[in-house]
mmCIF file of C-alpha atoms in Angstrom:
data_model
loop_
_atom_site.group_PDB
_atom_site.id
_atom_site.type_symbol
_atom_site.label_atom_id
_atom_site.label_comp_id
_atom_site.label_asym_id
_atom_site.label_seq_id
_atom_site.Cartn_x
_atom_site.Cartn_y
_atom_site.Cartn_z
ATOM 1 C CA MET Y 1 -185.118 78.834 -1.412
ATOM 2 C CA ALA Y 2 -187.962 81.320 -0.978
ATOM 3 C CA GLU Y 3 -186.254 82.384 2.257
ATOM 4 C CA LYS Y 4 -183.059 83.502 0.488
ATOM 5 C CA ILE Y 5 -182.005 87.009 1.544
ATOM 6 C CA ILE Y 6 -181.049 89.049 -1.530
ATOM 7 C CA ARG Y 7 -177.883 90.982 -0.671
ATOM 8 C CA ILE Y 8 -177.869 94.342 -2.468
ATOM 9 C CA GLY Y 9 -174.370 95.654 -3.210
ATOM 10 C CA THR Y 10 -173.921 99.406 -3.522
ATOM 11 C CA ARG Y 11 -171.312 102.125 -3.340
ATOM 12 C CA ASP Y 12 -171.523 104.052 -0.093
ATOM 13 C CA SER Y 13 -172.185 107.486 -1.594
ATOM 14 C CA GLU Y 14 -175.498 109.086 -0.676
ATOM 15 C CA LEU Y 15 -176.884 108.751 -4.214
ATOM 16 C CA ALA Y 16 -175.793 105.115 -4.570
ATOM 17 C CA LEU Y 17 -177.404 104.290 -1.213
ATOM 18 C CA TRP Y 18 -180.611 106.065 -2.287
ATOM 19 C CA GLN Y 19 -180.685 103.885 -5.409
ATOM 20 C CA ALA Y 20 -180.029 100.708 -3.417
ATOM 21 C CA HIS Y 21 -182.794 101.538 -0.923
ATOM 22 C CA THR Y 22 -185.192 102.192 -3.822
ATOM 23 C CA VAL Y 23 -184.544 98.701 -5.195
ATOM 24 C CA GLN Y 24 -184.727 97.245 -1.697
ATOM 25 C CA LYS Y 25 -188.170 98.761 -1.127
ATOM 26 C CA GLN Y 26 -189.478 97.457 -4.459
ATOM 27 C CA LEU Y 27 -188.211 93.949 -3.702
ATOM 28 C CA ASN Y 28 -189.557 94.069 -0.129
ATOM 29 C CA ASP Y 29 -192.963 95.167 -1.463
ATOM 30 C CA LEU Y 30 -192.963 91.979 -3.570
ATOM 31 C CA GLY Y 31 -192.284 89.914 -0.437
ATOM 32 C CA TYR Y 32 -188.532 89.306 -0.855
ATOM 33 C CA LYS Y 33 -186.066 89.545 2.023
ATOM 34 C CA THR Y 34 -183.105 91.827 1.407
ATOM 35 C CA GLU Y 35 -180.090 93.424 3.028
ATOM 36 C CA ILE Y 36 -177.825 96.245 1.841
ATOM 37 C CA VAL Y 37 -174.048 95.768 1.662
ATOM 38 C CA ALA Y 38 -172.056 98.987 1.064
ATOM 39 C CA VAL Y 39 -168.727 98.699 -0.785
ATOM 40 C CA LYS Y 40 -166.286 101.572 -1.456
ATOM 41 C CA SER Y 41 -165.273 101.894 -5.092
ATOM 42 C CA GLN Y 42 -161.948 102.915 -6.583
ATOM 43 C CA GLY Y 43 -163.703 105.770 -8.380
ATOM 44 C CA ASP Y 44 -164.700 107.241 -5.010
ATOM 45 C CA LEU Y 45 -161.188 106.874 -3.606
ATOM 46 C CA LEU Y 46 -159.306 108.567 -6.485
ATOM 47 C CA LEU Y 47 -160.804 112.049 -6.474
ATOM 48 C CA ASP Y 48 -157.728 113.918 -7.627
ATOM 49 C CA LYS Y 49 -157.748 112.703 -11.240
ATOM 50 C CA PRO Y 50 -160.350 113.156 -13.981
ATOM 51 C CA LEU Y 51 -162.078 109.856 -14.746
ATOM 52 C CA TYR Y 52 -160.802 109.720 -18.310
ATOM 53 C CA GLU Y 53 -157.187 110.007 -17.074
ATOM 54 C CA LEU Y 54 -157.636 106.887 -14.973
ATOM 55 C CA GLY Y 55 -158.130 104.991 -18.238
ATOM 56 C CA ILE Y 56 -160.794 102.770 -16.747
ATOM 57 C CA THR Y 57 -164.315 102.319 -18.021
ATOM 58 C CA GLY Y 58 -166.719 101.209 -15.355
ATOM 59 C CA ILE Y 59 -164.523 102.373 -12.474
ATOM 60 C CA PHE Y 60 -167.612 102.796 -10.293
ATOM 61 C CA THR Y 61 -168.970 99.347 -11.125
ATOM 62 C CA LYS Y 62 -165.801 97.238 -10.998
ATOM 63 C CA THR Y 63 -165.616 96.874 -7.191
ATOM 64 C CA LEU Y 64 -169.216 95.694 -7.007
ATOM 65 C CA ASP Y 65 -168.687 93.305 -9.921
ATOM 66 C CA ILE Y 66 -165.799 91.694 -8.032
ATOM 67 C CA ALA Y 67 -167.885 91.507 -4.827
ATOM 68 C CA MET Y 68 -170.657 89.760 -6.792
ATOM 69 C CA ILE Y 69 -168.319 87.323 -8.549
ATOM 70 C CA ASN Y 70 -166.792 86.512 -5.129
ATOM 71 C CA GLY Y 71 -170.260 85.764 -3.738
ATOM 72 C CA LEU Y 72 -170.302 88.657 -1.228
ATOM 73 C CA VAL Y 73 -173.421 90.246 -2.761
ATOM 74 C CA ASP Y 74 -176.220 88.953 -5.012
ATOM 75 C CA ILE Y 75 -177.101 92.090 -6.954
ATOM 76 C CA ALA Y 76 -175.588 95.492 -7.643
ATOM 77 C CA VAL Y 77 -177.493 98.704 -8.311
ATOM 78 C CA HIS Y 78 -175.902 101.245 -10.653
ATOM 79 C CA SER Y 79 -176.614 104.497 -12.422
ATOM 80 C CA MET Y 80 -176.871 102.914 -15.850
ATOM 81 C CA LYS Y 81 -174.762 105.595 -17.533
ATOM 82 C CA ASP Y 82 -171.778 104.467 -15.388
ATOM 83 C CA VAL Y 83 -172.010 100.839 -16.537
ATOM 84 C CA PRO Y 84 -169.726 99.658 -19.389
ATOM 85 C CA THR Y 85 -171.645 98.453 -22.454
ATOM 86 C CA ALA Y 86 -170.065 94.999 -22.084
ATOM 87 C CA LEU Y 87 -170.798 93.423 -18.699
ATOM 88 C CA PRO Y 88 -168.182 91.114 -17.131
ATOM 89 C CA SER Y 89 -168.489 87.420 -17.931
ATOM 90 C CA GLY Y 90 -171.142 85.770 -15.761
ATOM 91 C CA ILE Y 91 -172.935 89.020 -14.863
ATOM 92 C CA VAL Y 92 -176.230 89.923 -16.566
ATOM 93 C CA GLN Y 93 -178.700 92.800 -16.593
ATOM 94 C CA GLY Y 94 -181.583 91.841 -14.299
ATOM 95 C CA ALA Y 95 -183.783 94.937 -14.446
ATOM 96 C CA VAL Y 96 -183.887 98.497 -15.723
ATOM 97 C CA LEU Y 97 -186.052 100.682 -13.502
ATOM 98 C CA GLU Y 98 -188.396 103.343 -14.839
ATOM 99 C CA ARG Y 99 -186.338 106.309 -15.923
ATOM 100 C CA ALA Y 100 -186.185 109.606 -14.045
ATOM 101 C CA ASN Y 101 -185.389 113.048 -15.506
ATOM 102 C CA VAL Y 102 -182.869 112.625 -18.359
ATOM 103 C CA SER Y 103 -181.757 116.278 -18.530
ATOM 104 C CA ASP Y 104 -178.467 117.930 -17.694
ATOM 105 C CA ILE Y 105 -178.857 121.115 -15.660
ATOM 106 C CA ILE Y 106 -176.633 124.068 -14.854
ATOM 107 C CA VAL Y 107 -176.468 125.059 -11.203
ATOM 108 C CA HIS Y 108 -175.465 128.716 -10.853
ATOM 109 C CA LYS Y 109 -175.276 131.401 -8.180
ATOM 110 C CA GLY Y 110 -178.445 133.352 -8.843
ATOM 111 C CA SER Y 111 -178.056 134.605 -12.391
ATOM 112 C CA THR Y 112 -177.185 133.231 -15.824
ATOM 113 C CA ASP Y 113 -176.053 136.596 -17.237
ATOM 114 C CA PHE Y 114 -172.622 135.014 -17.689
ATOM 115 C CA LEU Y 115 -174.011 133.020 -20.617
ATOM 116 C CA LYS Y 116 -174.012 136.220 -22.681
ATOM 117 C CA THR Y 117 -170.398 137.102 -21.889
ATOM 118 C CA TYR Y 118 -167.658 134.966 -20.372
ATOM 119 C CA ALA Y 119 -167.812 132.219 -17.764
ATOM 120 C CA THR Y 120 -165.997 129.448 -15.964
ATOM 121 C CA ILE Y 121 -168.081 126.261 -15.850
ATOM 122 C CA ALA Y 122 -167.258 123.108 -13.887
ATOM 123 C CA THR Y 123 -167.854 119.512 -15.010
ATOM 124 C CA GLY Y 124 -165.978 116.215 -14.839
ATOM 125 C CA SER Y 125 -167.628 114.941 -18.024
ATOM 126 C CA LEU Y 126 -165.983 115.128 -21.452
ATOM 127 C CA ARG Y 127 -169.451 114.965 -23.050
ATOM 128 C CA ARG Y 128 -170.698 118.022 -21.137
ATOM 129 C CA GLN Y 129 -167.413 119.868 -21.635
ATOM 130 C CA ALA Y 130 -167.438 119.301 -25.406
ATOM 131 C CA GLN Y 131 -171.091 120.299 -25.820
ATOM 132 C CA TRP Y 132 -170.539 123.393 -23.665
ATOM 133 C CA TRP Y 133 -167.510 124.469 -25.696
ATOM 134 C CA ASN Y 134 -169.428 123.808 -28.913
ATOM 135 C CA LYS Y 135 -172.049 126.333 -27.792
ATOM 136 C CA TYR Y 136 -169.827 128.685 -25.769
ATOM 137 C CA PRO Y 137 -166.327 128.435 -27.323
ATOM 138 C CA ASN Y 138 -164.900 131.372 -25.331
ATOM 139 C CA HIS Y 139 -165.812 129.932 -21.901
ATOM 140 C CA THR Y 140 -163.408 128.118 -19.581
ATOM 141 C CA VAL Y 141 -164.315 124.616 -18.401
ATOM 142 C CA VAL Y 142 -162.709 123.241 -15.224
ATOM 143 C CA ASP Y 143 -162.730 119.693 -13.862
ATOM 144 C CA LEU Y 144 -165.193 118.800 -11.112
ATOM 145 C CA ARG Y 145 -165.135 115.456 -9.295
ATOM 146 C CA GLY Y 146 -166.700 113.861 -6.234
ATOM 147 C CA ASN Y 147 -170.181 112.843 -5.189
ATOM 148 C CA VAL Y 148 -173.154 115.166 -5.639
ATOM 149 C CA ASN Y 149 -172.777 116.848 -2.229
ATOM 150 C CA THR Y 150 -169.031 117.352 -2.729
ATOM 151 C CA ARG Y 151 -169.559 118.902 -6.159
ATOM 152 C CA LEU Y 152 -172.254 121.277 -4.909
ATOM 153 C CA GLN Y 153 -169.919 122.354 -2.084
ATOM 154 C CA LYS Y 154 -167.024 122.889 -4.515
ATOM 155 C CA LEU Y 155 -169.238 125.146 -6.637
ATOM 156 C CA GLU Y 156 -170.084 127.135 -3.491
ATOM 157 C CA ASP Y 157 -166.421 127.406 -2.448
ATOM 158 C CA ASN Y 158 -165.015 128.463 -5.823
ATOM 159 C CA THR Y 159 -165.398 131.511 -8.062
ATOM 160 C CA TRP Y 160 -166.906 129.430 -10.887
ATOM 161 C CA ASP Y 161 -170.094 130.751 -12.498
ATOM 162 C CA GLY Y 162 -171.817 127.389 -12.661
ATOM 163 C CA ALA Y 163 -171.511 123.609 -12.650
ATOM 164 C CA ILE Y 164 -173.308 120.987 -14.744
ATOM 165 C CA PHE Y 165 -175.159 118.116 -13.082
ATOM 166 C CA ALA Y 166 -177.552 115.355 -14.087
ATOM 167 C CA ALA Y 167 -180.979 116.529 -12.942
ATOM 168 C CA ALA Y 168 -181.916 113.007 -11.787
ATOM 169 C CA GLY Y 169 -179.154 112.784 -9.186
ATOM 170 C CA LEU Y 170 -180.021 116.108 -7.564
ATOM 171 C CA GLU Y 171 -183.754 115.411 -7.677
ATOM 172 C CA ARG Y 172 -183.384 111.955 -6.109
ATOM 173 C CA LEU Y 173 -181.590 113.475 -3.113
ATOM 174 C CA SER Y 174 -183.853 116.559 -2.973
ATOM 175 C CA LEU Y 175 -180.753 118.694 -3.522
ATOM 176 C CA LYS Y 176 -181.747 120.511 -6.713
ATOM 177 C CA PRO Y 177 -181.199 124.225 -5.987
ATOM 178 C CA ALA Y 178 -183.669 126.897 -7.054
ATOM 179 C CA THR Y 179 -180.689 128.445 -8.867
ATOM 180 C CA SER Y 180 -180.607 125.825 -11.627
ATOM 181 C CA GLU Y 181 -181.774 125.685 -15.228
ATOM 182 C CA PRO Y 182 -182.315 122.721 -17.565
ATOM 183 C CA LEU Y 183 -179.908 122.536 -20.506
ATOM 184 C CA ASP Y 184 -182.499 121.518 -23.089
ATOM 185 C CA TRP Y 185 -179.972 121.745 -25.913
ATOM 186 C CA MET Y 186 -177.475 119.333 -24.325
ATOM 187 C CA ILE Y 187 -177.848 115.672 -25.362
ATOM 188 C CA PRO Y 188 -177.547 113.515 -22.240
ATOM 189 C CA ALA Y 189 -175.243 110.567 -21.658
ATOM 190 C CA PRO Y 190 -176.535 107.239 -22.965
ATOM 191 C CA ALA Y 191 -178.907 105.809 -20.279
ATOM 192 C CA GLN Y 192 -178.794 108.982 -18.162
ATOM 193 C CA GLY Y 193 -181.517 109.033 -15.507
ATOM 194 C CA ALA Y 194 -181.928 105.224 -15.545
ATOM 195 C CA MET Y 195 -180.962 102.718 -12.865
ATOM 196 C CA VAL Y 196 -179.899 99.164 -13.713
ATOM 197 C CA VAL Y 197 -179.719 96.137 -11.430
ATOM 198 C CA VAL Y 198 -177.273 93.362 -12.345
ATOM 199 C CA ALA Y 199 -176.933 89.819 -10.983
ATOM 200 C CA MET Y 200 -175.080 86.587 -11.653
ATOM 201 C CA ALA Y 201 -176.303 84.738 -14.743
ATOM 202 C CA GLU Y 202 -176.875 81.458 -12.894
ATOM 203 C CA ASP Y 203 -178.796 83.032 -9.972
ATOM 204 C CA VAL Y 204 -182.295 82.124 -11.172
ATOM 205 C CA PHE Y 205 -184.042 83.046 -7.892
ATOM 206 C CA THR Y 206 -182.667 86.594 -7.912
ATOM 207 C CA LEU Y 207 -183.206 87.112 -11.655
ATOM 208 C CA ASP Y 208 -186.864 86.041 -11.284
ATOM 209 C CA ALA Y 209 -187.240 88.639 -8.530
ATOM 210 C CA LEU Y 210 -185.574 91.398 -10.573
ATOM 211 C CA ALA Y 211 -187.647 90.668 -13.699
ATOM 212 C CA GLN Y 212 -190.660 92.007 -11.803
ATOM 213 C CA LEU Y 213 -188.964 95.416 -11.410
ATOM 214 C CA ASN Y 214 -188.135 95.825 -15.112
ATOM 215 C CA HIS Y 215 -189.650 98.801 -16.995
ATOM 216 C CA ILE Y 216 -189.825 97.722 -20.630
ATOM 217 C CA GLU Y 217 -189.969 101.198 -22.231
ATOM 218 C CA THR Y 218 -186.875 102.321 -20.315
ATOM 219 C CA GLU Y 219 -185.136 99.038 -21.109
ATOM 220 C CA ILE Y 220 -185.692 99.510 -24.857
ATOM 221 C CA CYS Y 221 -184.667 103.183 -24.941
ATOM 222 C CA THR Y 222 -181.503 102.629 -22.886
ATOM 223 C CA TYR Y 223 -180.617 99.589 -25.014
ATOM 224 C CA ILE Y 224 -180.746 101.783 -28.145
ATOM 225 C CA GLU Y 225 -178.594 104.488 -26.539
ATOM 226 C CA ARG Y 226 -176.019 102.008 -25.239
ATOM 227 C CA GLN Y 227 -175.896 100.196 -28.583
ATOM 228 C CA PHE Y 228 -175.119 103.573 -30.195
ATOM 229 C CA LEU Y 229 -172.319 104.102 -27.647
ATOM 230 C CA LYS Y 230 -170.948 100.584 -28.081
ATOM 231 C CA THR Y 231 -170.927 100.830 -31.892
ATOM 232 C CA LEU Y 232 -168.975 104.100 -31.686
ATOM 233 C CA GLU Y 233 -166.645 102.313 -29.237
ATOM 234 C CA GLY Y 234 -166.949 105.138 -26.784
ATOM 235 C CA GLY Y 235 -166.381 103.331 -23.523
ATOM 236 C CA CYS Y 236 -167.269 105.691 -20.699
ATOM 237 C CA THR Y 237 -165.131 108.615 -21.753
ATOM 238 C CA ALA Y 238 -165.534 109.915 -25.327
ATOM 239 C CA PRO Y 239 -167.860 112.938 -25.813
ATOM 240 C CA ILE Y 240 -170.921 110.939 -26.871
ATOM 241 C CA GLY Y 241 -174.555 111.797 -26.149
ATOM 242 C CA ALA Y 242 -177.678 109.791 -26.971
ATOM 243 C CA ILE Y 243 -181.363 109.900 -26.127
ATOM 244 C CA ALA Y 244 -184.172 107.650 -27.355
ATOM 245 C CA LYS Y 245 -187.823 108.391 -26.574
ATOM 246 C CA TYR Y 246 -190.882 106.262 -27.160
ATOM 247 C CA ASN Y 247 -193.969 107.984 -28.571
ATOM 248 C CA GLU Y 248 -197.025 105.898 -27.712
ATOM 249 C CA LYS Y 249 -199.342 107.959 -29.955
ATOM 250 C CA ASP Y 250 -197.866 106.533 -33.126
ATOM 251 C CA ASP Y 251 -195.771 103.668 -31.671
ATOM 252 C CA THR Y 252 -192.434 105.140 -32.795
ATOM 253 C CA ILE Y 253 -189.017 105.700 -31.253
ATOM 254 C CA HIS Y 254 -187.287 109.045 -31.746
ATOM 255 C CA PHE Y 255 -183.485 109.049 -31.414
ATOM 256 C CA ASN Y 256 -180.909 111.841 -31.144
ATOM 257 C CA GLY Y 257 -177.198 111.056 -31.041
ATOM 258 C CA VAL Y 258 -174.055 113.182 -31.028
ATOM 259 C CA LEU Y 259 -170.294 112.685 -31.171
ATOM 260 C CA LEU Y 260 -168.008 115.668 -30.564
ATOM 261 C CA SER Y 261 -164.296 116.366 -30.596
ATOM 262 C CA ILE Y 262 -162.892 116.954 -27.103
ATOM 263 C CA ASP Y 263 -162.554 120.703 -27.774
ATOM 264 C CA GLY Y 264 -166.158 120.845 -29.020
ATOM 265 C CA LYS Y 265 -165.186 122.261 -32.413
ATOM 266 C CA GLN Y 266 -166.383 119.226 -34.357
ATOM 267 C CA LYS Y 267 -169.917 117.958 -33.842
ATOM 268 C CA LEU Y 268 -171.509 115.033 -35.679
ATOM 269 C CA VAL Y 269 -175.227 114.526 -35.086
ATOM 270 C CA THR Y 270 -177.861 112.021 -36.098
ATOM 271 C CA GLU Y 271 -181.629 112.119 -35.632
ATOM 272 C CA LYS Y 272 -183.984 109.291 -36.531
ATOM 273 C CA THR Y 273 -187.600 108.272 -35.997
ATOM 274 C CA VAL Y 274 -188.497 104.625 -36.591
ATOM 275 C CA ASP Y 275 -191.412 102.309 -35.977
ATOM 276 C CA ILE Y 276 -191.153 100.502 -32.633
ATOM 277 C CA SER Y 277 -190.669 97.227 -34.543
ATOM 278 C CA GLU Y 278 -187.261 98.507 -35.700
ATOM 279 C CA TRP Y 279 -185.819 99.357 -32.259
ATOM 280 C CA LYS Y 280 -183.283 96.504 -32.061
ATOM 281 C CA LYS Y 281 -180.915 97.960 -34.662
ATOM 282 C CA LEU Y 282 -181.673 101.669 -34.277
ATOM 283 C CA GLY Y 283 -178.618 102.484 -32.134
ATOM 284 C CA PHE Y 284 -176.354 100.518 -34.451
ATOM 285 C CA HIS Y 285 -177.642 102.205 -37.637
ATOM 286 C CA ALA Y 286 -177.458 105.683 -36.055
ATOM 287 C CA ALA Y 287 -173.836 105.067 -34.992
ATOM 288 C CA GLN Y 288 -172.908 103.721 -38.445
ATOM 289 C CA GLU Y 289 -174.261 106.922 -39.991
ATOM 290 C CA ILE Y 290 -171.996 109.002 -37.740
ATOM 291 C CA LEU Y 291 -168.974 106.749 -38.347
ATOM 292 C CA ASN Y 292 -169.495 107.038 -42.112
ATOM 293 C CA ASN Y 293 -169.773 110.847 -41.906
ATOM 294 C CA GLY Y 294 -166.382 111.470 -40.291
ATOM 295 C CA GLY Y 295 -166.944 109.679 -36.981
ATOM 296 C CA THR Y 296 -164.348 106.956 -37.611
ATOM 297 C CA GLU Y 297 -161.580 109.538 -37.967
ATOM 298 C CA LEU Y 298 -162.909 111.607 -35.058
ATOM 299 C CA MET Y 299 -162.989 108.563 -32.746
ATOM 300 C CA ARG Y 300 -159.413 107.772 -33.766
ATOM 301 C CA GLN Y 301 -158.330 111.314 -32.828
ATOM 302 C CA ILE Y 302 -160.169 111.151 -29.486
ATOM 303 C CA LYS Y 303 -158.560 107.823 -28.576
ATOM 304 C CA GLU Y 304 -155.161 109.223 -29.549
ATOM 305 C CA GLN Y 305 -155.722 112.288 -27.350
ATOM 306 C CA LEU Y 306 -156.888 110.218 -24.392
ATOM 307 C CA LYS Y 307 -154.488 107.324 -25.111
ATOM 308 C CA MET Y 308 -157.468 105.006 -24.618
#
């Protein structure tokens, strides 16, 4: 059994392959044999529709899930923010890798003077769109789809003033332009900047291997953020942001969460600091606070608008 080759399933985009190779190297360094199996996902094939119009949560993970259930691959590597909060039956979280940069950034064309006046900003994310409109209600937001390279090229080819990206994706591929600024005020997607590796629940050999890659602090913080998302019933599409950070000085977790209307006009926020011993229910309690303060009605409106 020690000779088993762990087959690593991945999408064939440059970023997905980078993530798969990162996991491969870590497993190889531990003495495991691996191979990479690239699979094209439906989310990569349907580039003409915004993700939320496709009505599918986990569109980027579904193809790999099926490949794993069918025994074609042993593990799948995902950007954790793309993974639905409920994994398919039989598939379990094997490891959460140490988190990279969690920030959203704006990539522009040399100046951010447009922030003071009027601008057209590109993003395919409802969360980024809603937070942008909340701060800049007179700006235009246009849809932007495709892998990182495609989106950077589209920004270049169009008259848009800027486009919003996750810093981690650009940094991992060494593609972060000098003409970019962090959006410190924007609350990231739950689990942004983290990579997760999933495997079949009964595959003890592979799960033992993956356990050695797990970063406990990242696992706890992303669990809190995803619990917040799940309790709000956001799926992948509602404008929901969440970030949990561990403070080792006083052994506490600090949490910020936000739910917005799609047009950005309504914004419900929660901020909490708790002792590390209370982490298991933090996301749930933070979401309940938002639901009780108008979030239930707001989620109903969002689902109606998106026909979720």
